[in-house]
XYZ file of C-alpha atoms in Angstrom:
367
model
C -100.097 66.108 -7.508
C -103.085 64.222 -8.906
C -103.229 63.782 -12.665
C -105.784 65.574 -14.730
C -108.271 63.162 -16.260
C -108.366 62.584 -19.998
C -111.479 62.912 -22.117
C -110.566 61.968 -25.683
C -108.446 58.920 -26.465
C -106.662 58.038 -29.694
C -106.709 54.264 -30.188
C -104.377 52.322 -32.466
C -105.599 48.751 -32.965
C -109.205 49.631 -32.146
C -110.764 47.277 -34.702
C -108.647 44.299 -33.607
C -109.745 41.458 -31.351
C -108.523 43.281 -28.234
C -109.334 46.768 -29.443
C -113.056 46.148 -29.920
C -113.811 45.457 -26.221
C -111.360 48.185 -25.160
C -113.150 50.830 -27.210
C -116.545 49.513 -26.086
C -115.526 49.784 -22.436
C -114.134 53.295 -22.847
C -117.319 54.708 -24.400
C -119.980 52.651 -22.619
C -121.081 55.534 -20.346
C -119.902 58.366 -22.636
C -117.197 59.455 -20.176
C -114.618 59.212 -22.950
C -114.632 60.024 -26.629
C -112.499 57.769 -28.808
C -110.778 58.337 -32.134
C -109.855 55.047 -33.831
C -107.080 54.701 -36.403
C -108.265 52.373 -39.160
C -107.468 51.414 -42.721
C -111.181 51.638 -43.566
C -113.903 53.414 -41.630
C -116.505 51.506 -43.658
C -115.335 48.052 -42.521
C -117.793 45.904 -40.588
C -115.750 46.211 -37.397
C -115.547 49.991 -37.709
C -119.290 50.139 -38.201
C -119.828 48.049 -35.067
C -117.795 50.577 -33.099
C -119.525 53.527 -34.720
C -122.869 52.210 -33.505
C -121.697 52.616 -29.890
C -121.553 56.397 -30.115
C -118.694 58.680 -29.020
C -116.452 56.975 -31.615
C -114.869 58.702 -34.607
C -112.432 57.325 -37.154
C -109.200 58.465 -38.733
C -108.114 56.585 -41.836
C -104.390 56.001 -41.962
C -101.549 53.812 -40.752
C -99.443 53.610 -37.611
C -96.370 53.562 -39.883
C -96.678 57.255 -40.757
C -95.535 60.221 -38.689
C -98.093 62.531 -40.273
C -100.935 60.083 -39.573
C -99.819 59.617 -35.972
C -99.578 63.362 -35.405
C -103.005 63.972 -36.928
C -104.506 61.136 -34.904
C -103.126 62.431 -31.606
C -104.072 66.050 -32.268
C -107.051 67.074 -30.156
C -106.765 63.994 -27.931
C -105.325 63.822 -24.422
C -105.061 60.026 -24.008
C -103.736 57.181 -26.164
C -104.043 53.398 -26.272
C -101.530 51.958 -28.709
C -101.650 48.276 -29.643
C -99.706 47.749 -32.867
C -100.378 44.613 -34.918
C -97.041 42.821 -34.978
C -98.325 40.397 -37.605
C -98.729 43.307 -39.985
C -95.150 44.522 -39.962
C -92.894 42.120 -38.081
C -90.750 42.631 -35.005
C -88.207 45.073 -36.430
C -90.677 47.546 -37.919
C -93.014 47.341 -34.940
C -90.172 48.221 -32.575
C -89.360 51.394 -34.510
C -92.934 52.598 -34.922
C -93.930 51.816 -31.345
C -91.074 54.010 -30.108
C -92.041 56.765 -32.524
C -95.670 56.440 -31.446
C -94.594 57.212 -27.878
C -92.338 60.099 -28.867
C -94.938 61.717 -31.112
C -97.604 61.340 -28.432
C -95.305 63.271 -26.114
C -94.790 65.960 -28.754
C -98.508 66.303 -29.413
C -99.476 66.797 -25.771
C -100.958 63.405 -24.859
C -101.309 63.219 -21.057
C -101.570 59.440 -20.569
C -100.208 56.757 -22.887
C -101.082 53.048 -22.545
C -99.011 50.610 -24.583
C -100.517 47.258 -25.590
C -97.804 44.779 -24.647
C -96.808 41.110 -24.529
C -94.328 39.317 -22.265
C -90.635 39.863 -22.977
C -90.179 36.102 -22.742
C -86.641 36.073 -24.142
C -85.443 38.333 -21.297
C -87.575 36.563 -18.682
C -85.908 33.282 -19.697
C -82.427 34.722 -19.142
C -81.965 35.274 -22.894
C -82.220 31.609 -23.793
C -82.610 31.491 -27.615
C -85.210 28.705 -27.551
C -87.663 31.231 -26.115
C -87.220 33.860 -28.848
C -90.664 34.866 -30.051
C -90.526 37.943 -32.246
C -93.995 39.364 -31.759
C -93.633 38.993 -27.981
C -90.069 40.263 -27.638
C -90.634 43.237 -29.932
C -93.421 44.544 -27.731
C -91.681 43.590 -24.493
C -88.539 45.589 -25.302
C -90.558 48.675 -26.177
C -92.683 48.427 -23.041
C -89.570 48.422 -20.867
C -88.242 51.447 -22.736
C -91.549 53.324 -22.371
C -91.779 52.626 -18.643
C -88.184 53.805 -18.246
C -89.121 57.095 -19.922
C -91.843 57.815 -17.376
C -89.312 58.846 -14.743
C -88.131 61.637 -17.050
C -91.350 62.601 -18.832
C -94.217 62.025 -16.411
C -94.693 65.743 -15.751
C -95.671 65.944 -19.432
C -97.075 62.458 -20.125
C -97.705 59.541 -17.821
C -97.543 56.026 -19.277
C -98.307 52.392 -18.529
C -98.058 49.008 -20.228
C -100.955 46.595 -20.616
C -99.577 43.067 -21.031
C -101.897 40.357 -22.297
C -101.335 36.916 -23.811
C -103.100 34.393 -26.036
C -106.834 35.051 -26.008
C -108.870 32.105 -24.711
C -111.045 32.579 -27.804
C -108.080 31.264 -29.807
C -108.643 27.816 -28.289
C -111.981 27.616 -30.134
C -111.054 29.736 -33.161
C -109.936 29.248 -36.728
C -106.299 29.420 -37.868
C -104.771 30.081 -34.461
C -101.790 28.305 -32.860
C -104.200 26.278 -30.701
C -107.157 25.711 -33.008
C -109.103 22.569 -32.084
C -110.068 19.632 -34.249
C -112.933 17.167 -33.905
C -111.610 13.607 -34.263
C -114.064 10.706 -34.132
C -116.497 12.867 -32.208
C -113.913 14.074 -29.686
C -112.874 17.725 -29.305
C -109.094 17.591 -29.563
C -106.233 19.981 -28.906
C -102.919 18.672 -30.301
C -100.336 21.184 -29.132
C -96.695 21.029 -27.907
C -97.420 22.051 -24.318
C -96.428 19.119 -22.119
C -97.082 19.974 -18.464
C -96.906 23.686 -19.199
C -99.739 26.191 -19.187
C -100.955 29.116 -21.278
C -101.933 32.309 -19.378
C -105.042 32.766 -21.484
C -106.788 36.139 -21.529
C -110.470 37.071 -21.608
C -111.078 39.740 -24.247
C -114.045 41.115 -22.324
C -111.891 41.591 -19.252
C -109.309 43.449 -21.349
C -111.863 46.201 -21.815
C -112.381 46.438 -18.061
C -108.656 46.603 -17.259
C -107.879 49.313 -19.817
C -110.858 51.364 -18.647
C -109.538 51.023 -15.073
C -106.172 52.384 -16.195
C -107.707 55.493 -17.747
C -109.985 55.979 -14.732
C -107.021 55.647 -12.338
C -104.098 57.338 -14.058
C -102.019 57.935 -10.938
C -102.318 54.292 -9.863
C -101.611 53.041 -13.376
C -98.688 55.352 -14.106
C -95.481 53.328 -14.499
C -97.365 50.036 -14.108
C -96.966 46.993 -16.320
C -100.384 45.443 -15.779
C -99.943 41.779 -16.740
C -103.319 40.047 -17.068
C -104.768 36.561 -17.592
C -107.734 34.407 -16.578
C -105.465 31.731 -15.114
C -102.542 29.596 -16.244
C -104.491 27.084 -18.331
C -103.157 23.519 -18.447
C -104.725 21.882 -21.478
C -105.791 18.743 -19.639
C -107.873 21.120 -17.508
C -109.099 22.915 -20.624
C -110.311 19.625 -22.135
C -112.033 18.614 -18.867
C -113.730 22.010 -18.671
C -114.957 21.770 -22.266
C -116.359 18.318 -21.597
C -118.061 19.455 -18.369
C -119.734 22.401 -20.109
C -120.759 20.759 -23.390
C -121.287 17.125 -22.396
C -119.138 16.076 -25.359
C -115.820 14.231 -24.964
C -112.651 16.304 -25.184
C -108.923 15.644 -24.880
C -105.498 17.239 -24.940
C -102.788 15.373 -26.827
C -99.243 16.561 -26.269
C -97.209 16.526 -29.487
C -93.598 17.370 -30.175
C -92.714 20.427 -32.222
C -91.748 18.393 -35.296
C -95.187 16.813 -35.426
C -96.877 20.135 -34.679
C -95.116 21.767 -37.639
C -96.010 18.826 -39.869
C -99.723 18.553 -39.103
C -100.631 21.417 -36.744
C -103.072 24.263 -37.445
C -100.387 26.546 -38.923
C -98.225 23.894 -40.596
C -99.182 24.961 -44.129
C -97.715 28.428 -43.521
C -94.800 27.385 -41.289
C -92.069 28.866 -43.476
C -93.867 32.087 -44.359
C -93.036 35.342 -42.596
C -94.409 35.965 -39.135
C -95.124 39.520 -40.295
C -96.952 39.512 -43.615
C -95.339 42.790 -44.672
C -91.865 41.791 -43.461
C -89.001 41.290 -45.932
C -87.713 37.719 -46.164
C -84.302 39.095 -47.216
C -83.977 41.133 -44.022
C -81.604 39.487 -41.490
C -84.215 40.260 -38.809
C -86.838 38.138 -40.609
C -88.504 35.368 -38.598
C -90.655 32.633 -40.078
C -93.902 31.443 -38.529
C -92.102 28.264 -37.480
C -89.274 30.166 -35.754
C -91.602 32.635 -34.079
C -94.142 30.155 -32.744
C -91.568 27.589 -31.704
C -90.429 30.185 -29.169
C -94.075 30.908 -28.361
C -94.794 27.277 -27.438
C -91.546 26.900 -25.525
C -92.599 29.836 -23.328
C -95.830 28.142 -22.317
C -94.240 24.717 -21.982
C -92.045 26.227 -19.274
C -94.750 28.283 -17.513
C -96.784 25.601 -15.716
C -98.496 26.279 -12.390
C -97.647 30.003 -12.626
C -94.125 29.063 -11.530
C -92.132 29.185 -14.746
C -90.995 31.891 -17.131
C -94.274 33.789 -17.559
C -96.089 34.583 -14.318
C -99.098 36.609 -13.215
C -100.072 38.333 -9.967
C -103.629 37.015 -9.665
C -104.132 38.663 -6.271
C -103.562 42.061 -7.878
C -105.955 41.214 -10.703
C -108.622 40.212 -8.158
C -108.207 43.589 -6.447
C -108.480 45.555 -9.683
C -111.283 43.467 -11.199
C -113.203 41.541 -8.495
C -115.643 40.105 -11.072
C -113.038 38.967 -13.565
C -113.178 35.589 -15.303
C -111.072 33.304 -13.087
C -111.189 29.878 -14.770
C -111.386 28.477 -18.261
C -114.519 26.563 -17.259
C -116.232 29.801 -16.223
C -115.358 31.327 -19.598
C -116.587 28.242 -21.472
C -119.907 28.356 -19.584
C -120.456 32.010 -20.365
C -119.527 31.613 -24.028
C -121.691 28.510 -24.403
C -124.732 30.309 -22.989
C -124.058 33.486 -24.979
C -123.563 31.565 -28.227
C -126.875 29.778 -27.831
C -128.621 33.051 -26.971
C -127.120 34.813 -30.015
C -127.991 31.983 -32.395
C -124.347 31.047 -32.991
C -124.808 27.644 -31.407
C -123.196 25.893 -28.471
C -119.444 25.595 -28.061
C -119.680 22.096 -29.474
C -121.449 23.455 -32.557
C -118.907 26.242 -32.944
C -115.797 24.005 -33.008
C -117.096 21.891 -35.866
C -114.792 22.393 -38.873
C -117.483 24.076 -40.945
C -118.322 26.481 -38.113
C -114.891 27.537 -36.854
C -114.604 31.310 -37.165
C -111.647 33.710 -36.986
C -110.695 35.412 -33.742
C -107.852 37.607 -34.941
C -108.604 40.379 -37.414
C -105.747 39.171 -39.605
C -107.641 35.927 -40.283
C -110.952 37.708 -40.768
C -109.313 39.982 -43.341
C -107.984 36.970 -45.232
C -104.346 37.783 -44.529
C -103.522 34.436 -42.928
C -102.467 33.074 -46.313
C -99.685 35.692 -46.388
C -98.363 34.778 -42.974
């Protein structure tokens, strides 16, 4: 039997880097109404969403049963993308499960969970690949998809698995923030011959909209997306081809990365800024992102630990961004048009801007 369509969607994470294009895509033609959970409906990001129309806000937190119930009530769809850097792996795991269960209680018909690769499991449970904010989501996604075989008559569900946004390669205070050294755009990261399955934020909006438009096809699916597996020598060549300025990738070992890399100053802080350092489940930034880089170091050529089905992505989104050079060209042209400057202008130290909401909100010092 075909699923009934949904009309009003409760979104957790709507003002985040991924949530903004997701909400924009859902309401672009007014087919869907969206209710966004937010800490502040007067924030600049909330106001940007409000200007789109068909968007309302509910002030609260994902870590509250009463707020979750109130947010779901009157909605028939849900997109849940919890910020793991807010709470840490342990707390996120609990509240993501409760978010699913309460959605079921409140009559949600289709539930999409914002996910990341369960790299620890995909590696065969090798401890060097433990990355808390990835594994926390990955475990929950598997659990949610398992539930669909029992609950799909009441609520269908799917997982939407992303990865590091390509914007992070030109952004401030990210694991792969660039530097400009003697006039050369430089990425010093511990990647070796590996590759990062970078994601286009704009395409995220398209994919999530496709899932809500095609519930029966999406039900039970873990839609794993990316532009391509980006080798950083290719990234540097693409940047140089687009901007005309020299660029390079310099492979560094993890010790050097944690001494001088973009997050070295906060290496021993918690990977969740509200997590308890006395909790045995606590992971530091260094521990968390060491596993993160090991994942990509062992994922080169789409043949390692983290893989993508690019043929499927082409079928779902024929006009998707397919290469890092294509993304660079579009962003370079758009930045000039919007008065933000070229890509070369935007990676200058004084011009680097945040990508993740956590950095924009000034929380990176607590990480």
